[in-house]
Amino acid sequence: MATARERDRCRERLERLSEPGLDCDSLRREAVADLQRVIGFDRWCWPLADPETLLPASGLALHDYVPAVPRSLELEYSTDGFAAKHVLARRANAAASMSAETGGDLAQSPRWDEAMRPVGIGDVAAVACRDALGCWGWIEAYRDRSDRRFEDEDLELLASVAPSLGSALRRTMYDDGPSGTAEPHGPG
């Protein structure tokens, strides 16, 4: 478990990452690497979001349940609201864990039971990366069933960096190159 100082330093690094200079993929990879060191997880995904529809767009991921992703998304967007991306995008608290939302009974989540459990995923933490203009993506972190659950401090760190990462995603998603113009082109 990370110390308060390690969490503060991670928060500062992630806020600096949101300053201009990195492309969208590099920003996401560096942010995940920082979060992995402090929060601790091996598998993850970070899809971008269409801020109008809250549908996931292109994403980066390192996990082993790719064949089950379509079913996972179907369940998430239809019946399974436990730490669901579109739900987090609209909630006051942008971060949640599946274990906290199911009261520790992960099997209450059909998404976990059908898509994640078979590959050994335990707890899932998710955060909506949103700023004042919308939700621009989500970070999902996965722990193995044999790992500890995500703790309140982990979720607090994720929630605290969500606005700066959301602004950074918005800026880099629409970056047209060296001209520096970053104008949204409408929903995807």
Short mmCIF file of N, CA and C in Angstrom, two decimals:
data_model
loop_
_atom_site.label_atom_id
_atom_site.label_comp_id
_atom_site.label_asym_id
_atom_site.label_seq_id
_atom_site.Cartn_x
_atom_site.Cartn_y
_atom_site.Cartn_z
N MET A 1 0.84 -1.18 0.00
CA MET A 1 0.00 0.00 0.00
C MET A 1 0.88 1.24 0.00
N ALA A 2 0.55 2.18 -0.85
CA ALA A 2 1.35 3.40 -0.99
C ALA A 2 1.12 4.35 0.18
N THR A 3 2.14 5.11 0.48
CA THR A 3 2.02 6.10 1.53
C THR A 3 1.33 7.35 1.01
N ALA A 4 0.91 8.21 1.92
CA ALA A 4 0.26 9.47 1.52
C ALA A 4 1.23 10.30 0.67
N ARG A 5 2.50 10.27 1.01
CA ARG A 5 3.49 11.04 0.25
C ARG A 5 3.61 10.50 -1.18
N GLU A 6 3.64 9.17 -1.33
CA GLU A 6 3.72 8.57 -2.66
C GLU A 6 2.50 8.93 -3.50
N ARG A 7 1.34 8.95 -2.87
CA ARG A 7 0.12 9.33 -3.58
C ARG A 7 0.16 10.80 -4.00
N ASP A 8 0.64 11.65 -3.11
CA ASP A 8 0.75 13.08 -3.44
C ASP A 8 1.72 13.30 -4.59
N ARG A 9 2.85 12.61 -4.56
CA ARG A 9 3.83 12.75 -5.64
C ARG A 9 3.26 12.24 -6.96
N CYS A 10 2.52 11.16 -6.91
CA CYS A 10 1.88 10.63 -8.12
C CYS A 10 0.88 11.65 -8.66
N ARG A 11 0.09 12.22 -7.78
CA ARG A 11 -0.90 13.23 -8.19
C ARG A 11 -0.20 14.40 -8.87
N GLU A 12 0.90 14.86 -8.30
CA GLU A 12 1.65 15.98 -8.88
C GLU A 12 2.21 15.61 -10.26
N ARG A 13 2.75 14.40 -10.39
CA ARG A 13 3.29 13.96 -11.68
C ARG A 13 2.19 13.89 -12.74
N LEU A 14 1.03 13.36 -12.35
CA LEU A 14 -0.07 13.24 -13.31
C LEU A 14 -0.61 14.61 -13.72
N GLU A 15 -0.63 15.54 -12.79
CA GLU A 15 -1.07 16.89 -13.15
C GLU A 15 -0.07 17.54 -14.10
N ARG A 16 1.21 17.28 -13.92
CA ARG A 16 2.22 17.81 -14.86
C ARG A 16 2.10 17.15 -16.23
N LEU A 17 1.75 15.87 -16.24
CA LEU A 17 1.55 15.17 -17.52
C LEU A 17 0.45 15.82 -18.35
N SER A 18 -0.49 16.44 -17.68
CA SER A 18 -1.61 17.03 -18.40
C SER A 18 -1.24 18.35 -19.07
N GLU A 19 -0.03 18.84 -18.84
CA GLU A 19 0.43 20.04 -19.53
C GLU A 19 0.77 19.68 -20.98
N PRO A 20 0.71 20.65 -21.88
CA PRO A 20 0.98 20.34 -23.30
C PRO A 20 2.34 19.68 -23.51
N GLY A 21 2.40 18.81 -24.51
CA GLY A 21 3.67 18.20 -24.88
C GLY A 21 3.58 16.75 -25.28
N LEU A 22 2.62 16.02 -24.73
CA LEU A 22 2.50 14.59 -25.06
C LEU A 22 1.30 14.36 -25.97
N ASP A 23 1.43 13.37 -26.85
CA ASP A 23 0.27 12.97 -27.63
C ASP A 23 -0.63 12.11 -26.75
N CYS A 24 -1.82 11.82 -27.21
CA CYS A 24 -2.84 11.13 -26.43
C CYS A 24 -2.37 9.75 -25.94
N ASP A 25 -1.79 8.95 -26.83
CA ASP A 25 -1.34 7.62 -26.43
C ASP A 25 -0.20 7.69 -25.42
N SER A 26 0.76 8.58 -25.64
CA SER A 26 1.88 8.72 -24.71
C SER A 26 1.40 9.18 -23.34
N LEU A 27 0.48 10.12 -23.34
CA LEU A 27 -0.10 10.60 -22.08
C LEU A 27 -0.72 9.45 -21.31
N ARG A 28 -1.52 8.65 -22.00
CA ARG A 28 -2.19 7.54 -21.32
C ARG A 28 -1.20 6.50 -20.82
N ARG A 29 -0.21 6.17 -21.62
CA ARG A 29 0.78 5.16 -21.19
C ARG A 29 1.58 5.64 -19.98
N GLU A 30 2.01 6.89 -19.99
CA GLU A 30 2.78 7.41 -18.85
C GLU A 30 1.93 7.51 -17.60
N ALA A 31 0.68 7.94 -17.75
CA ALA A 31 -0.20 8.04 -16.58
C ALA A 31 -0.46 6.66 -15.98
N VAL A 32 -0.72 5.67 -16.83
CA VAL A 32 -0.96 4.31 -16.32
C VAL A 32 0.28 3.79 -15.60
N ALA A 33 1.45 4.02 -16.16
CA ALA A 33 2.68 3.54 -15.52
C ALA A 33 2.82 4.14 -14.12
N ASP A 34 2.53 5.42 -13.98
CA ASP A 34 2.58 6.07 -12.67
C ASP A 34 1.56 5.46 -11.71
N LEU A 35 0.35 5.29 -12.18
CA LEU A 35 -0.70 4.72 -11.33
C LEU A 35 -0.39 3.28 -10.95
N GLN A 36 0.19 2.52 -11.86
CA GLN A 36 0.55 1.13 -11.54
C GLN A 36 1.56 1.08 -10.39
N ARG A 37 2.54 1.99 -10.43
CA ARG A 37 3.55 2.00 -9.37
C ARG A 37 2.94 2.33 -8.01
N VAL A 38 1.96 3.21 -7.98
CA VAL A 38 1.44 3.68 -6.71
C VAL A 38 0.23 2.88 -6.23
N ILE A 39 -0.70 2.58 -7.12
CA ILE A 39 -1.90 1.86 -6.72
C ILE A 39 -1.68 0.36 -6.78
N GLY A 40 -0.99 -0.10 -7.81
CA GLY A 40 -0.71 -1.52 -7.95
C GLY A 40 -1.79 -2.27 -8.70
N PHE A 41 -1.53 -2.56 -9.96
CA PHE A 41 -2.38 -3.40 -10.80
C PHE A 41 -1.56 -3.77 -12.02
N ASP A 42 -1.90 -4.90 -12.63
CA ASP A 42 -1.17 -5.37 -13.81
C ASP A 42 -1.96 -5.13 -15.10
N ARG A 43 -3.25 -5.36 -15.06
CA ARG A 43 -4.08 -5.24 -16.26
C ARG A 43 -4.86 -3.93 -16.23
N TRP A 44 -5.09 -3.39 -17.41
CA TRP A 44 -5.80 -2.10 -17.48
C TRP A 44 -6.34 -1.87 -18.88
N CYS A 45 -7.23 -0.91 -18.98
CA CYS A 45 -7.65 -0.39 -20.27
C CYS A 45 -8.02 1.08 -20.09
N TRP A 46 -7.87 1.84 -21.18
CA TRP A 46 -8.17 3.26 -21.14
C TRP A 46 -8.79 3.66 -22.47
N PRO A 47 -10.10 3.45 -22.61
CA PRO A 47 -10.76 3.90 -23.83
C PRO A 47 -11.03 5.40 -23.77
N LEU A 48 -11.03 6.01 -24.92
CA LEU A 48 -11.46 7.40 -25.03
C LEU A 48 -12.98 7.39 -25.08
N ALA A 49 -13.59 8.55 -24.88
CA ALA A 49 -15.04 8.64 -24.87
C ALA A 49 -15.53 9.72 -25.81
N ASP A 50 -16.67 9.47 -26.39
CA ASP A 50 -17.39 10.53 -27.07
C ASP A 50 -18.18 11.26 -25.98
N PRO A 51 -17.90 12.54 -25.74
CA PRO A 51 -18.53 13.23 -24.63
C PRO A 51 -20.03 13.43 -24.79
N GLU A 52 -20.55 13.35 -25.99
CA GLU A 52 -21.98 13.52 -26.21
C GLU A 52 -22.75 12.23 -25.91
N THR A 53 -22.26 11.10 -26.40
CA THR A 53 -22.98 9.84 -26.27
C THR A 53 -22.46 8.96 -25.13
N LEU A 54 -21.26 9.28 -24.63
CA LEU A 54 -20.57 8.48 -23.62
C LEU A 54 -20.28 7.06 -24.09
N LEU A 55 -20.16 6.89 -25.39
CA LEU A 55 -19.74 5.60 -25.93
C LEU A 55 -18.23 5.55 -25.97
N PRO A 56 -17.64 4.40 -25.63
CA PRO A 56 -16.19 4.28 -25.69
C PRO A 56 -15.71 4.29 -27.15
N ALA A 57 -14.55 4.91 -27.33
CA ALA A 57 -13.93 4.97 -28.65
C ALA A 57 -12.61 4.22 -28.59
N SER A 58 -11.65 4.63 -29.38
CA SER A 58 -10.38 3.91 -29.42
C SER A 58 -9.76 3.85 -28.03
N GLY A 59 -9.14 2.75 -27.75
CA GLY A 59 -8.56 2.58 -26.43
C GLY A 59 -7.21 1.91 -26.48
N LEU A 60 -6.52 2.06 -25.38
CA LEU A 60 -5.28 1.32 -25.14
C LEU A 60 -5.59 0.33 -24.03
N ALA A 61 -4.98 -0.83 -24.09
CA ALA A 61 -5.27 -1.83 -23.07
C ALA A 61 -4.14 -2.81 -22.91
N LEU A 62 -4.04 -3.35 -21.72
CA LEU A 62 -3.18 -4.47 -21.42
C LEU A 62 -3.98 -5.38 -20.50
N HIS A 63 -4.72 -6.29 -21.11
CA HIS A 63 -5.50 -7.27 -20.36
C HIS A 63 -5.71 -8.50 -21.24
N ASP A 64 -6.25 -9.54 -20.62
CA ASP A 64 -6.35 -10.81 -21.34
C ASP A 64 -7.79 -11.30 -21.50
N TYR A 65 -8.73 -10.38 -21.52
CA TYR A 65 -10.10 -10.83 -21.77
C TYR A 65 -10.67 -10.21 -23.05
N VAL A 66 -9.80 -9.97 -24.01
CA VAL A 66 -10.20 -9.37 -25.28
C VAL A 66 -11.38 -10.11 -25.94
N PRO A 67 -11.38 -11.44 -26.01
CA PRO A 67 -12.53 -12.11 -26.65
C PRO A 67 -13.86 -11.81 -25.96
N ALA A 68 -13.84 -11.48 -24.68
CA ALA A 68 -15.07 -11.23 -23.93
C ALA A 68 -15.44 -9.75 -23.87
N VAL A 69 -14.65 -8.87 -24.44
CA VAL A 69 -14.93 -7.43 -24.36
C VAL A 69 -16.29 -7.07 -24.97
N PRO A 70 -16.66 -7.57 -26.14
CA PRO A 70 -17.99 -7.20 -26.66
C PRO A 70 -19.12 -7.55 -25.69
N ARG A 71 -19.05 -8.75 -25.10
CA ARG A 71 -20.09 -9.16 -24.14
C ARG A 71 -20.02 -8.29 -22.89
N SER A 72 -18.82 -7.97 -22.43
CA SER A 72 -18.66 -7.12 -21.26
C SER A 72 -19.30 -5.75 -21.49
N LEU A 73 -19.05 -5.17 -22.65
CA LEU A 73 -19.65 -3.86 -22.97
C LEU A 73 -21.16 -3.96 -23.10
N GLU A 74 -21.64 -5.03 -23.70
CA GLU A 74 -23.09 -5.22 -23.81
C GLU A 74 -23.74 -5.24 -22.43
N LEU A 75 -23.15 -5.99 -21.51
CA LEU A 75 -23.69 -6.07 -20.16
C LEU A 75 -23.56 -4.73 -19.43
N GLU A 76 -22.42 -4.10 -19.59
CA GLU A 76 -22.17 -2.84 -18.90
C GLU A 76 -23.16 -1.76 -19.32
N TYR A 77 -23.45 -1.67 -20.60
CA TYR A 77 -24.33 -0.62 -21.09
C TYR A 77 -25.81 -1.00 -21.07
N SER A 78 -26.13 -2.24 -20.68
CA SER A 78 -27.55 -2.62 -20.65
C SER A 78 -28.04 -2.90 -19.24
N THR A 79 -27.36 -3.75 -18.50
CA THR A 79 -27.92 -4.18 -17.21
C THR A 79 -26.99 -4.03 -16.02
N ASP A 80 -25.69 -3.91 -16.23
CA ASP A 80 -24.73 -3.99 -15.13
C ASP A 80 -24.15 -2.61 -14.84
N GLY A 81 -24.68 -1.92 -13.83
CA GLY A 81 -24.22 -0.58 -13.51
C GLY A 81 -23.11 -0.52 -12.49
N PHE A 82 -22.58 -1.66 -12.05
CA PHE A 82 -21.52 -1.67 -11.04
C PHE A 82 -20.23 -1.10 -11.62
N ALA A 83 -19.83 0.08 -11.17
CA ALA A 83 -18.61 0.76 -11.65
C ALA A 83 -18.62 0.90 -13.17
N ALA A 84 -19.80 1.10 -13.75
CA ALA A 84 -19.94 1.21 -15.20
C ALA A 84 -19.46 2.58 -15.68
N LYS A 85 -18.80 2.58 -16.82
CA LYS A 85 -18.20 3.80 -17.35
C LYS A 85 -19.23 4.92 -17.55
N HIS A 86 -20.32 4.63 -18.22
CA HIS A 86 -21.30 5.68 -18.50
C HIS A 86 -21.97 6.18 -17.22
N VAL A 87 -22.06 5.37 -16.20
CA VAL A 87 -22.61 5.79 -14.91
C VAL A 87 -21.63 6.71 -14.21
N LEU A 88 -20.35 6.33 -14.19
CA LEU A 88 -19.33 7.16 -13.54
C LEU A 88 -19.20 8.52 -14.21
N ALA A 89 -19.43 8.58 -15.50
CA ALA A 89 -19.31 9.85 -16.23
C ALA A 89 -20.35 10.87 -15.76
N ARG A 90 -21.42 10.39 -15.16
CA ARG A 90 -22.51 11.28 -14.74
C ARG A 90 -22.59 11.48 -13.23
N ARG A 91 -21.85 10.70 -12.47
CA ARG A 91 -21.93 10.77 -11.01
C ARG A 91 -21.06 11.87 -10.44
N ALA A 92 -21.39 12.30 -9.24
CA ALA A 92 -20.57 13.30 -8.56
C ALA A 92 -19.16 12.75 -8.31
N ASN A 93 -19.07 11.52 -7.84
CA ASN A 93 -17.77 10.89 -7.61
C ASN A 93 -17.42 10.09 -8.87
N ALA A 94 -16.34 10.48 -9.51
CA ALA A 94 -15.97 9.89 -10.80
C ALA A 94 -15.29 8.54 -10.69
N ALA A 95 -14.95 8.08 -9.48
CA ALA A 95 -14.20 6.83 -9.32
C ALA A 95 -15.00 5.84 -8.47
N ALA A 96 -14.85 4.56 -8.80
CA ALA A 96 -15.52 3.51 -8.04
C ALA A 96 -14.79 2.20 -8.24
N SER A 97 -15.05 1.27 -7.34
CA SER A 97 -14.54 -0.09 -7.53
C SER A 97 -15.72 -1.04 -7.55
N MET A 98 -15.54 -2.12 -8.27
CA MET A 98 -16.61 -3.10 -8.36
C MET A 98 -16.84 -3.77 -7.01
N SER A 99 -15.77 -4.02 -6.25
CA SER A 99 -15.96 -4.68 -4.95
C SER A 99 -16.76 -3.80 -3.99
N ALA A 100 -16.50 -2.50 -3.99
CA ALA A 100 -17.26 -1.60 -3.11
C ALA A 100 -18.72 -1.53 -3.54
N GLU A 101 -18.95 -1.46 -4.84
CA GLU A 101 -20.32 -1.30 -5.32
C GLU A 101 -21.15 -2.58 -5.21
N THR A 102 -20.49 -3.73 -5.14
CA THR A 102 -21.23 -4.99 -4.97
C THR A 102 -21.21 -5.46 -3.52
N GLY A 103 -20.68 -4.64 -2.64
CA GLY A 103 -20.58 -5.05 -1.24
C GLY A 103 -19.65 -6.24 -1.05
N GLY A 104 -18.67 -6.37 -1.93
CA GLY A 104 -17.70 -7.46 -1.85
C GLY A 104 -18.13 -8.73 -2.57
N ASP A 105 -19.34 -8.77 -3.09
CA ASP A 105 -19.85 -9.95 -3.80
C ASP A 105 -19.78 -9.67 -5.30
N LEU A 106 -18.61 -9.86 -5.88
CA LEU A 106 -18.41 -9.54 -7.29
C LEU A 106 -19.35 -10.29 -8.22
N ALA A 107 -19.81 -11.45 -7.82
CA ALA A 107 -20.70 -12.25 -8.66
C ALA A 107 -22.05 -11.56 -8.90
N GLN A 108 -22.36 -10.50 -8.15
CA GLN A 108 -23.57 -9.72 -8.42
C GLN A 108 -23.47 -9.02 -9.78
N SER A 109 -22.25 -8.84 -10.26
CA SER A 109 -22.04 -8.19 -11.55
C SER A 109 -21.97 -9.24 -12.65
N PRO A 110 -22.97 -9.28 -13.53
CA PRO A 110 -22.89 -10.23 -14.65
C PRO A 110 -21.66 -9.98 -15.52
N ARG A 111 -21.27 -8.73 -15.64
CA ARG A 111 -20.08 -8.38 -16.45
C ARG A 111 -18.84 -9.05 -15.86
N TRP A 112 -18.68 -8.96 -14.55
CA TRP A 112 -17.54 -9.60 -13.91
C TRP A 112 -17.66 -11.12 -14.03
N ASP A 113 -18.83 -11.63 -13.73
CA ASP A 113 -19.04 -13.07 -13.69
C ASP A 113 -18.82 -13.74 -15.05
N GLU A 114 -19.31 -13.11 -16.12
CA GLU A 114 -19.21 -13.72 -17.45
C GLU A 114 -17.91 -13.41 -18.18
N ALA A 115 -17.40 -12.19 -18.02
CA ALA A 115 -16.25 -11.78 -18.84
C ALA A 115 -14.93 -11.72 -18.09
N MET A 116 -14.96 -11.35 -16.84
CA MET A 116 -13.70 -11.12 -16.12
C MET A 116 -13.28 -12.27 -15.22
N ARG A 117 -14.22 -12.85 -14.53
CA ARG A 117 -13.90 -13.95 -13.62
C ARG A 117 -13.17 -15.09 -14.34
N PRO A 118 -13.62 -15.49 -15.55
CA PRO A 118 -12.96 -16.63 -16.21
C PRO A 118 -11.47 -16.43 -16.49
N VAL A 119 -10.99 -15.19 -16.57
CA VAL A 119 -9.56 -14.97 -16.80
C VAL A 119 -8.82 -14.58 -15.52
N GLY A 120 -9.50 -14.70 -14.38
CA GLY A 120 -8.83 -14.47 -13.10
C GLY A 120 -8.85 -13.05 -12.59
N ILE A 121 -9.63 -12.19 -13.21
CA ILE A 121 -9.72 -10.82 -12.71
C ILE A 121 -10.53 -10.82 -11.43
N GLY A 122 -10.02 -10.07 -10.45
CA GLY A 122 -10.73 -9.88 -9.19
C GLY A 122 -11.41 -8.53 -9.22
N ASP A 123 -10.89 -7.61 -8.46
CA ASP A 123 -11.52 -6.29 -8.36
C ASP A 123 -11.20 -5.43 -9.57
N VAL A 124 -12.11 -4.50 -9.85
CA VAL A 124 -11.97 -3.54 -10.93
C VAL A 124 -12.17 -2.15 -10.35
N ALA A 125 -11.26 -1.24 -10.66
CA ALA A 125 -11.44 0.18 -10.30
C ALA A 125 -11.58 0.94 -11.61
N ALA A 126 -12.48 1.91 -11.61
CA ALA A 126 -12.70 2.70 -12.82
C ALA A 126 -12.86 4.16 -12.43
N VAL A 127 -12.42 5.03 -13.33
CA VAL A 127 -12.59 6.48 -13.12
C VAL A 127 -12.91 7.13 -14.46
N ALA A 128 -13.85 8.06 -14.42
CA ALA A 128 -14.20 8.85 -15.59
C ALA A 128 -13.28 10.06 -15.64
N CYS A 129 -12.53 10.18 -16.72
CA CYS A 129 -11.62 11.32 -16.90
C CYS A 129 -12.43 12.44 -17.54
N ARG A 130 -12.93 13.32 -16.70
CA ARG A 130 -13.82 14.36 -17.18
C ARG A 130 -13.40 15.71 -16.64
N ASP A 131 -13.69 16.72 -17.44
CA ASP A 131 -13.48 18.09 -17.02
C ASP A 131 -14.80 18.83 -17.15
N ALA A 132 -14.77 20.14 -17.10
CA ALA A 132 -16.00 20.93 -17.16
C ALA A 132 -16.73 20.78 -18.50
N LEU A 133 -16.04 20.31 -19.53
CA LEU A 133 -16.65 20.20 -20.86
C LEU A 133 -17.13 18.80 -21.20
N GLY A 134 -16.87 17.84 -20.34
CA GLY A 134 -17.37 16.50 -20.61
C GLY A 134 -16.44 15.40 -20.15
N CYS A 135 -16.86 14.17 -20.43
CA CYS A 135 -16.07 12.98 -20.13
C CYS A 135 -15.33 12.59 -21.40
N TRP A 136 -14.02 12.42 -21.29
CA TRP A 136 -13.17 12.20 -22.46
C TRP A 136 -12.54 10.81 -22.48
N GLY A 137 -12.79 10.03 -21.44
CA GLY A 137 -12.26 8.68 -21.39
C GLY A 137 -12.38 8.11 -19.99
N TRP A 138 -11.99 6.86 -19.86
CA TRP A 138 -12.05 6.17 -18.58
C TRP A 138 -10.78 5.35 -18.40
N ILE A 139 -10.34 5.29 -17.18
CA ILE A 139 -9.28 4.34 -16.81
C ILE A 139 -9.95 3.21 -16.06
N GLU A 140 -9.68 1.99 -16.49
CA GLU A 140 -10.10 0.82 -15.74
C GLU A 140 -8.85 0.04 -15.36
N ALA A 141 -8.73 -0.25 -14.08
CA ALA A 141 -7.60 -1.02 -13.56
C ALA A 141 -8.14 -2.33 -13.00
N TYR A 142 -7.44 -3.42 -13.29
CA TYR A 142 -7.91 -4.75 -12.88
C TYR A 142 -6.87 -5.40 -11.97
N ARG A 143 -7.36 -5.97 -10.88
CA ARG A 143 -6.50 -6.78 -10.01
C ARG A 143 -6.91 -8.23 -10.13
N ASP A 144 -5.93 -9.10 -9.90
CA ASP A 144 -6.20 -10.54 -9.91
C ASP A 144 -7.06 -10.92 -8.71
N ARG A 145 -7.73 -12.05 -8.83
CA ARG A 145 -8.57 -12.53 -7.72
C ARG A 145 -7.76 -12.74 -6.45
N SER A 146 -6.50 -13.09 -6.59
CA SER A 146 -5.67 -13.32 -5.41
C SER A 146 -5.12 -12.02 -4.80
N ASP A 147 -5.30 -10.89 -5.47
CA ASP A 147 -4.82 -9.60 -4.97
C ASP A 147 -5.85 -8.97 -4.03
N ARG A 148 -5.39 -7.99 -3.27
CA ARG A 148 -6.30 -7.25 -2.40
C ARG A 148 -7.25 -6.41 -3.25
N ARG A 149 -8.33 -6.01 -2.66
CA ARG A 149 -9.29 -5.15 -3.35
C ARG A 149 -8.77 -3.72 -3.40
N PHE A 150 -9.32 -2.93 -4.31
CA PHE A 150 -8.97 -1.51 -4.34
C PHE A 150 -9.53 -0.85 -3.09
N GLU A 151 -8.72 0.01 -2.51
CA GLU A 151 -9.10 0.67 -1.26
C GLU A 151 -9.58 2.08 -1.54
N ASP A 152 -10.20 2.67 -0.52
CA ASP A 152 -10.71 4.04 -0.65
C ASP A 152 -9.61 5.01 -1.09
N GLU A 153 -8.40 4.83 -0.57
CA GLU A 153 -7.30 5.73 -0.93
C GLU A 153 -6.95 5.63 -2.41
N ASP A 154 -7.05 4.43 -2.97
CA ASP A 154 -6.81 4.24 -4.40
C ASP A 154 -7.84 5.01 -5.21
N LEU A 155 -9.10 4.88 -4.81
CA LEU A 155 -10.18 5.55 -5.53
C LEU A 155 -10.11 7.06 -5.36
N GLU A 156 -9.70 7.52 -4.20
CA GLU A 156 -9.55 8.96 -3.97
C GLU A 156 -8.47 9.53 -4.88
N LEU A 157 -7.36 8.82 -5.04
CA LEU A 157 -6.31 9.27 -5.94
C LEU A 157 -6.84 9.35 -7.37
N LEU A 158 -7.52 8.31 -7.82
CA LEU A 158 -8.07 8.32 -9.17
C LEU A 158 -9.03 9.49 -9.36
N ALA A 159 -9.93 9.70 -8.40
CA ALA A 159 -10.90 10.79 -8.51
C ALA A 159 -10.21 12.15 -8.53
N SER A 160 -9.13 12.29 -7.79
CA SER A 160 -8.47 13.59 -7.70
C SER A 160 -7.73 13.98 -8.98
N VAL A 161 -7.30 12.99 -9.76
CA VAL A 161 -6.57 13.30 -11.00
C VAL A 161 -7.48 13.29 -12.22
N ALA A 162 -8.72 12.85 -12.06
CA ALA A 162 -9.64 12.75 -13.19
C ALA A 162 -9.83 14.06 -13.94
N PRO A 163 -10.02 15.22 -13.26
CA PRO A 163 -10.23 16.46 -14.02
C PRO A 163 -9.01 16.87 -14.87
N SER A 164 -7.81 16.77 -14.32
CA SER A 164 -6.65 17.17 -15.11
C SER A 164 -6.40 16.19 -16.25
N LEU A 165 -6.62 14.89 -16.03
CA LEU A 165 -6.47 13.93 -17.12
C LEU A 165 -7.57 14.11 -18.16
N GLY A 166 -8.77 14.46 -17.72
CA GLY A 166 -9.86 14.73 -18.66
C GLY A 166 -9.52 15.90 -19.57
N SER A 167 -9.00 16.98 -19.00
CA SER A 167 -8.61 18.14 -19.81
C SER A 167 -7.49 17.78 -20.77
N ALA A 168 -6.55 16.98 -20.29
CA ALA A 168 -5.44 16.57 -21.16
C ALA A 168 -5.94 15.71 -22.31
N LEU A 169 -6.86 14.79 -22.03
CA LEU A 169 -7.43 13.97 -23.10
C LEU A 169 -8.15 14.83 -24.12
N ARG A 170 -8.96 15.76 -23.63
CA ARG A 170 -9.70 16.63 -24.55
C ARG A 170 -8.73 17.36 -25.47
N ARG A 171 -7.66 17.88 -24.91
CA ARG A 171 -6.69 18.63 -25.70
C ARG A 171 -5.96 17.73 -26.69
N THR A 172 -5.56 16.54 -26.27
CA THR A 172 -4.76 15.67 -27.14
C THR A 172 -5.61 14.88 -28.13
N MET A 173 -6.87 14.62 -27.80
CA MET A 173 -7.73 13.86 -28.71
C MET A 173 -7.96 14.60 -30.02
N TYR A 174 -8.00 15.89 -29.94
CA TYR A 174 -8.31 16.70 -31.12
C TYR A 174 -7.11 17.47 -31.64
N ASP A 175 -5.94 17.14 -31.13
CA ASP A 175 -4.73 17.84 -31.55
C ASP A 175 -4.46 17.53 -33.02
N ASP A 176 -4.46 18.57 -33.82
CA ASP A 176 -4.23 18.40 -35.26
C ASP A 176 -2.76 18.51 -35.63
N GLY A 177 -1.90 18.46 -34.66
CA GLY A 177 -0.47 18.49 -34.95
C GLY A 177 0.20 19.72 -34.41
N PRO A 178 1.31 20.12 -35.01
CA PRO A 178 2.14 21.17 -34.47
C PRO A 178 1.49 22.56 -34.43
N SER A 179 0.40 22.75 -35.14
CA SER A 179 -0.26 24.06 -35.13
C SER A 179 -0.83 24.37 -33.76
N GLY A 180 -1.06 23.30 -32.96
CA GLY A 180 -1.56 23.50 -31.61
C GLY A 180 -3.06 23.69 -31.54
N THR A 181 -3.74 23.64 -32.64
CA THR A 181 -5.20 23.79 -32.59
C THR A 181 -5.81 22.48 -32.12
N ALA A 182 -6.63 22.60 -31.15
CA ALA A 182 -7.29 21.42 -30.58
C ALA A 182 -8.78 21.69 -30.49
N GLU A 183 -9.44 21.57 -31.60
CA GLU A 183 -10.87 21.88 -31.65
C GLU A 183 -11.67 20.59 -31.82
N PRO A 184 -12.67 20.40 -30.97
CA PRO A 184 -13.54 19.24 -31.17
C PRO A 184 -14.25 19.32 -32.51
N HIS A 185 -14.47 18.17 -33.12
CA HIS A 185 -15.13 18.10 -34.43
C HIS A 185 -16.51 17.48 -34.33
N GLY A 186 -17.10 17.47 -33.14
CA GLY A 186 -18.42 16.91 -32.95
C GLY A 186 -18.35 15.48 -32.46
N PRO A 187 -19.49 14.94 -32.06
CA PRO A 187 -19.50 13.56 -31.54
C PRO A 187 -19.02 12.57 -32.58
N GLY A 188 -18.43 11.49 -32.08
CA GLY A 188 -17.94 10.43 -32.96
C GLY A 188 -19.01 9.43 -33.27
#
